[in-house]
Amino acid sequence: MPKRNIKNDILRILVTEDEIQQIVKMISARIDAYYADRDSRLLLLGILKGSVVFMGDLMKNISIPVEIDFMKVSSYGGGTSSGGSVNIILDLHRKDLSRTDILIVEDIIDSGRTLSYLVNYLKLKGAKSVRTCTLLDKPERREVDFQADWVGAVIPNEFVVGYGLDYDEQYRALPYIGILKPDVYS
Ligand code: IMP
Ligand code: MG
């Protein structure tokens, strides 16, 4: 039996590969400029698993010295809406963050709970600064007041997959951001 092609499950492409690469270039240039004259360390902190593809592209385009690390969190609340509290599944283990500027790299902001929790958490851990960048932002879905420092694209209130983002752990490997056909959910 032939293997299923995941691209056949996509109803519409929302952000193309070219558009994503333009976003990556724009954000990496701003990161280069913003952190240029600092004598501290810059840590790109990816939030697993959704941010891995964006993280990979971003780090290749940044010219200033960076370190990378990852955290894994889950937000509970049930179903497709978050709504609950944030749980740390994989923590950041570094002894002294007082000379480290942390830039959190996220795939998408929805309710805003994950990033607002993490920014606060990392500041309490003693980071010199904590800033955030996200490939996608769905401001219509916000439940807590949160604004990222660098946003790739603002998108409407649609569930999207691809370029790291999943539905039921599938579709992360798609090279673009798309909306699934309704029958995939049923
Ligand atoms: P927040 O805490 O509600 O902002 O949750 C953000 C997280 O929810 C993201 O890191 C994603 O893992 C997940 N998420 C939110 N919207 C989508 C979507 O449209 N597709 C896939 N994952 C999403
Ligand atoms: Mg995520």
Short mmCIF file of C-alpha atoms and ligand atoms in Angstrom, two decimals:
data_model
loop_
_atom_site.label_atom_id
_atom_site.label_comp_id
_atom_site.label_asym_id
_atom_site.label_seq_id
_atom_site.Cartn_x
_atom_site.Cartn_y
_atom_site.Cartn_z
CA MET A 1 0.00 0.00 0.00
CA PRO A 2 1.44 3.45 -0.89
CA LYS A 3 2.31 5.80 1.97
CA ARG A 4 -0.13 8.64 2.61
CA ASN A 5 1.09 12.11 1.53
CA ILE A 6 0.53 14.57 4.39
CA LYS A 7 0.20 17.46 1.92
CA ASN A 8 -3.12 15.97 0.75
CA ASP A 9 -4.62 16.74 4.18
CA ILE A 10 -4.04 20.49 3.80
CA LEU A 11 -7.03 22.61 2.81
CA ARG A 12 -5.12 25.87 2.37
CA ILE A 13 -1.59 27.19 2.81
CA LEU A 14 -1.58 30.20 5.13
CA VAL A 15 2.15 31.04 5.20
CA THR A 16 4.29 29.77 2.30
CA GLU A 17 7.90 28.56 2.49
CA ASP A 18 9.08 31.81 0.86
CA GLU A 19 7.12 33.93 3.30
CA ILE A 20 8.56 31.96 6.22
CA GLN A 21 12.11 32.53 4.95
CA GLN A 22 11.42 36.28 4.65
CA ILE A 23 10.13 36.28 8.23
CA VAL A 24 13.23 34.41 9.42
CA LYS A 25 15.51 36.95 7.73
CA MET A 26 13.57 39.90 9.13
CA ILE A 27 13.55 38.60 12.71
CA SER A 28 17.19 37.44 12.68
CA ALA A 29 18.28 40.88 11.41
CA ARG A 30 16.38 42.55 14.25
CA ILE A 31 17.92 40.15 16.79
CA ASP A 32 21.41 40.87 15.40
CA ALA A 33 20.80 44.60 15.73
CA TYR A 34 19.12 44.52 19.13
CA TYR A 35 21.75 42.38 20.87
CA ALA A 36 24.77 43.74 18.95
CA ASP A 37 26.60 45.75 21.61
CA ARG A 38 26.13 43.57 24.66
CA ASP A 39 28.91 41.85 26.55
CA SER A 40 26.48 39.26 27.94
CA ARG A 41 25.70 35.84 26.49
CA LEU A 42 22.64 35.40 24.27
CA LEU A 43 20.70 32.20 24.78
CA LEU A 44 18.08 31.17 22.25
CA LEU A 45 15.63 29.10 24.26
CA GLY A 46 13.34 26.99 22.10
CA ILE A 47 10.07 25.67 23.47
CA LEU A 48 9.67 22.03 22.46
CA LYS A 49 8.50 20.66 20.26
CA GLY A 50 6.74 23.21 18.06
CA SER A 51 9.62 25.67 17.80
CA VAL A 52 12.35 23.30 16.54
CA VAL A 53 12.07 24.08 12.82
CA PHE A 54 11.85 27.84 13.38
CA MET A 55 14.76 27.63 15.83
CA GLY A 56 16.90 25.81 13.26
CA ASP A 57 16.26 28.39 10.55
CA LEU A 58 16.62 31.35 12.94
CA MET A 59 19.97 30.28 14.40
CA LYS A 60 21.44 29.79 10.93
CA ASN A 61 20.52 33.37 10.01
CA ILE A 62 21.73 35.09 13.18
CA SER A 63 25.31 36.40 12.92
CA ILE A 64 26.10 37.36 16.51
CA PRO A 65 27.28 34.59 18.90
CA VAL A 66 24.39 32.59 20.36
CA GLU A 67 23.93 29.55 22.55
CA ILE A 68 20.88 27.33 22.33
CA ASP A 69 18.83 25.39 24.82
CA PHE A 70 15.33 23.98 25.08
CA MET A 71 12.48 23.73 27.55
CA LYS A 72 9.36 21.62 27.27
CA VAL A 73 6.13 22.75 28.82
CA SER A 74 2.52 21.70 28.64
CA SER A 75 -0.54 23.72 29.39
CA TYR A 76 -3.56 21.92 30.73
CA GLY A 77 -7.18 22.90 30.31
CA GLY A 78 -8.43 20.32 27.89
CA GLY A 79 -9.07 19.93 24.16
CA THR A 80 -7.86 22.44 21.62
CA SER A 81 -8.10 25.38 24.02
CA SER A 82 -5.41 25.77 26.66
CA GLY A 83 -6.87 27.72 29.57
CA GLY A 84 -5.23 25.94 32.49
CA SER A 85 -1.88 26.21 34.24
CA VAL A 86 1.55 25.67 32.69
CA ASN A 87 3.62 22.60 33.62
CA ILE A 88 7.38 22.37 33.13
CA ILE A 89 8.30 18.97 31.67
CA LEU A 90 11.91 19.78 30.75
CA ASP A 91 13.55 22.60 32.70
CA LEU A 92 16.51 24.84 31.90
CA HIS A 93 19.47 23.71 34.01
CA ARG A 94 22.07 26.47 34.12
CA LYS A 95 23.83 27.63 37.25
CA ASP A 96 24.19 31.37 36.79
CA LEU A 97 21.95 33.31 34.44
CA SER A 98 22.95 36.78 35.67
CA ARG A 99 25.05 37.45 32.54
CA THR A 100 22.67 35.70 30.14
CA ASP A 101 20.11 37.42 27.92
CA ILE A 102 17.40 34.87 27.15
CA LEU A 103 15.41 35.03 23.95
CA ILE A 104 12.53 32.56 24.03
CA VAL A 105 11.76 31.11 20.59
CA GLU A 106 8.13 30.02 20.23
CA ASP A 107 6.09 28.66 17.34
CA ILE A 108 2.77 30.35 18.07
CA ILE A 109 1.05 32.44 20.74
CA ASP A 110 -2.53 31.49 21.43
CA SER A 111 -3.94 32.22 24.91
CA GLY A 112 -0.60 33.78 25.89
CA ARG A 113 -0.35 31.63 29.03
CA THR A 114 2.78 29.68 28.08
CA LEU A 115 4.94 32.71 27.33
CA SER A 116 3.64 34.93 30.08
CA TYR A 117 4.39 32.14 32.58
CA LEU A 118 7.85 31.40 31.14
CA VAL A 119 8.99 35.02 31.01
CA ASN A 120 8.13 35.40 34.67
CA TYR A 121 9.71 32.04 35.56
CA LEU A 122 13.02 32.83 33.82
CA LYS A 123 13.22 36.29 35.38
CA LEU A 124 12.76 34.68 38.80
CA LYS A 125 15.57 32.26 37.87
CA GLY A 126 17.81 35.33 37.57
CA ALA A 127 18.21 35.87 33.82
CA LYS A 128 19.73 39.21 32.90
CA SER A 129 16.88 39.81 30.46
CA VAL A 130 14.06 37.77 28.96
CA ARG A 131 12.61 38.58 25.56
CA THR A 132 10.37 36.60 23.22
CA CYS A 133 9.98 35.94 19.54
CA THR A 134 7.30 33.89 17.85
CA LEU A 135 6.74 32.81 14.28
CA LEU A 136 2.96 33.18 14.57
CA ASP A 137 0.54 35.11 16.73
CA LYS A 138 -3.24 34.64 17.12
CA PRO A 139 -4.14 37.78 19.11
CA GLU A 140 -7.90 37.04 18.90
CA ARG A 141 -7.37 34.05 21.18
CA ARG A 142 -5.59 35.90 23.98
CA GLU A 143 -6.71 35.12 27.54
CA VAL A 144 -3.89 36.88 29.38
CA ASP A 145 -2.31 40.18 28.43
CA PHE A 146 0.86 39.26 26.55
CA GLN A 147 2.78 40.76 23.63
CA ALA A 148 5.92 39.18 22.12
CA ASP A 149 8.91 41.38 21.29
CA TRP A 150 9.23 40.02 17.72
CA VAL A 151 6.31 38.48 15.80
CA GLY A 152 6.68 36.84 12.38
CA ALA A 153 3.06 36.85 11.22
CA VAL A 154 -0.30 37.63 12.79
CA ILE A 155 -2.84 35.03 11.73
CA PRO A 156 -6.62 34.69 12.15
CA ASN A 157 -8.26 32.39 14.68
CA GLU A 158 -7.60 29.14 12.81
CA PHE A 159 -5.88 25.96 13.95
CA VAL A 160 -2.70 25.63 11.89
CA VAL A 161 -0.09 22.91 11.32
CA GLY A 162 3.32 22.54 9.70
CA TYR A 163 6.84 23.93 10.14
CA GLY A 164 6.98 22.36 13.60
CA LEU A 165 3.33 22.77 14.59
CA ASP A 166 1.28 19.63 15.03
CA TYR A 167 -2.18 18.21 15.17
CA ASP A 168 -2.07 15.06 17.31
CA GLU A 169 1.75 14.92 16.76
CA GLN A 170 1.32 14.87 12.97
CA TYR A 171 2.20 17.42 10.25
CA ARG A 172 5.25 18.94 12.00
CA ALA A 173 7.41 18.09 8.97
CA LEU A 174 5.40 20.16 6.46
CA PRO A 175 7.61 22.98 5.10
CA TYR A 176 4.82 25.59 5.29
CA ILE A 177 1.97 26.65 7.61
CA GLY A 178 -1.43 25.31 6.57
CA ILE A 179 -5.00 24.70 7.64
CA LEU A 180 -6.22 21.12 7.75
CA LYS A 181 -9.21 19.82 5.84
CA PRO A 182 -12.19 19.51 8.23
CA ASP A 183 -12.53 15.74 7.67
CA VAL A 184 -9.04 15.20 9.19
CA TYR A 185 -10.48 16.10 12.61
CA SER A 186 -13.41 13.65 12.37
P1 IMP B 1 -0.71 29.39 24.68
O1 IMP B 1 -0.13 29.17 26.02
O2 IMP B 1 -2.22 29.22 24.67
O3 IMP B 1 -0.30 30.69 24.05
O4 IMP B 1 -0.25 28.17 23.83
C1 IMP B 1 0.64 28.18 22.85
C2 IMP B 1 0.91 26.73 22.46
O5 IMP B 1 -0.31 26.07 22.04
C3 IMP B 1 1.83 26.70 21.29
O6 IMP B 1 3.16 26.59 21.68
C4 IMP B 1 1.35 25.47 20.54
O7 IMP B 1 2.04 24.33 21.02
C5 IMP B 1 -0.10 25.33 20.86
N1 IMP B 1 -0.94 25.87 19.77
C6 IMP B 1 -1.70 26.99 19.81
N2 IMP B 1 -2.34 27.20 18.65
C7 IMP B 1 -1.95 26.20 17.82
C8 IMP B 1 -2.26 25.88 16.45
O8 IMP B 1 -3.02 26.57 15.73
N3 IMP B 1 -1.67 24.77 15.94
C9 IMP B 1 -0.82 24.00 16.68
N4 IMP B 1 -0.49 24.26 17.95
C10 IMP B 1 -1.06 25.36 18.54
MG MG B 2 4.40 25.00 21.48
#
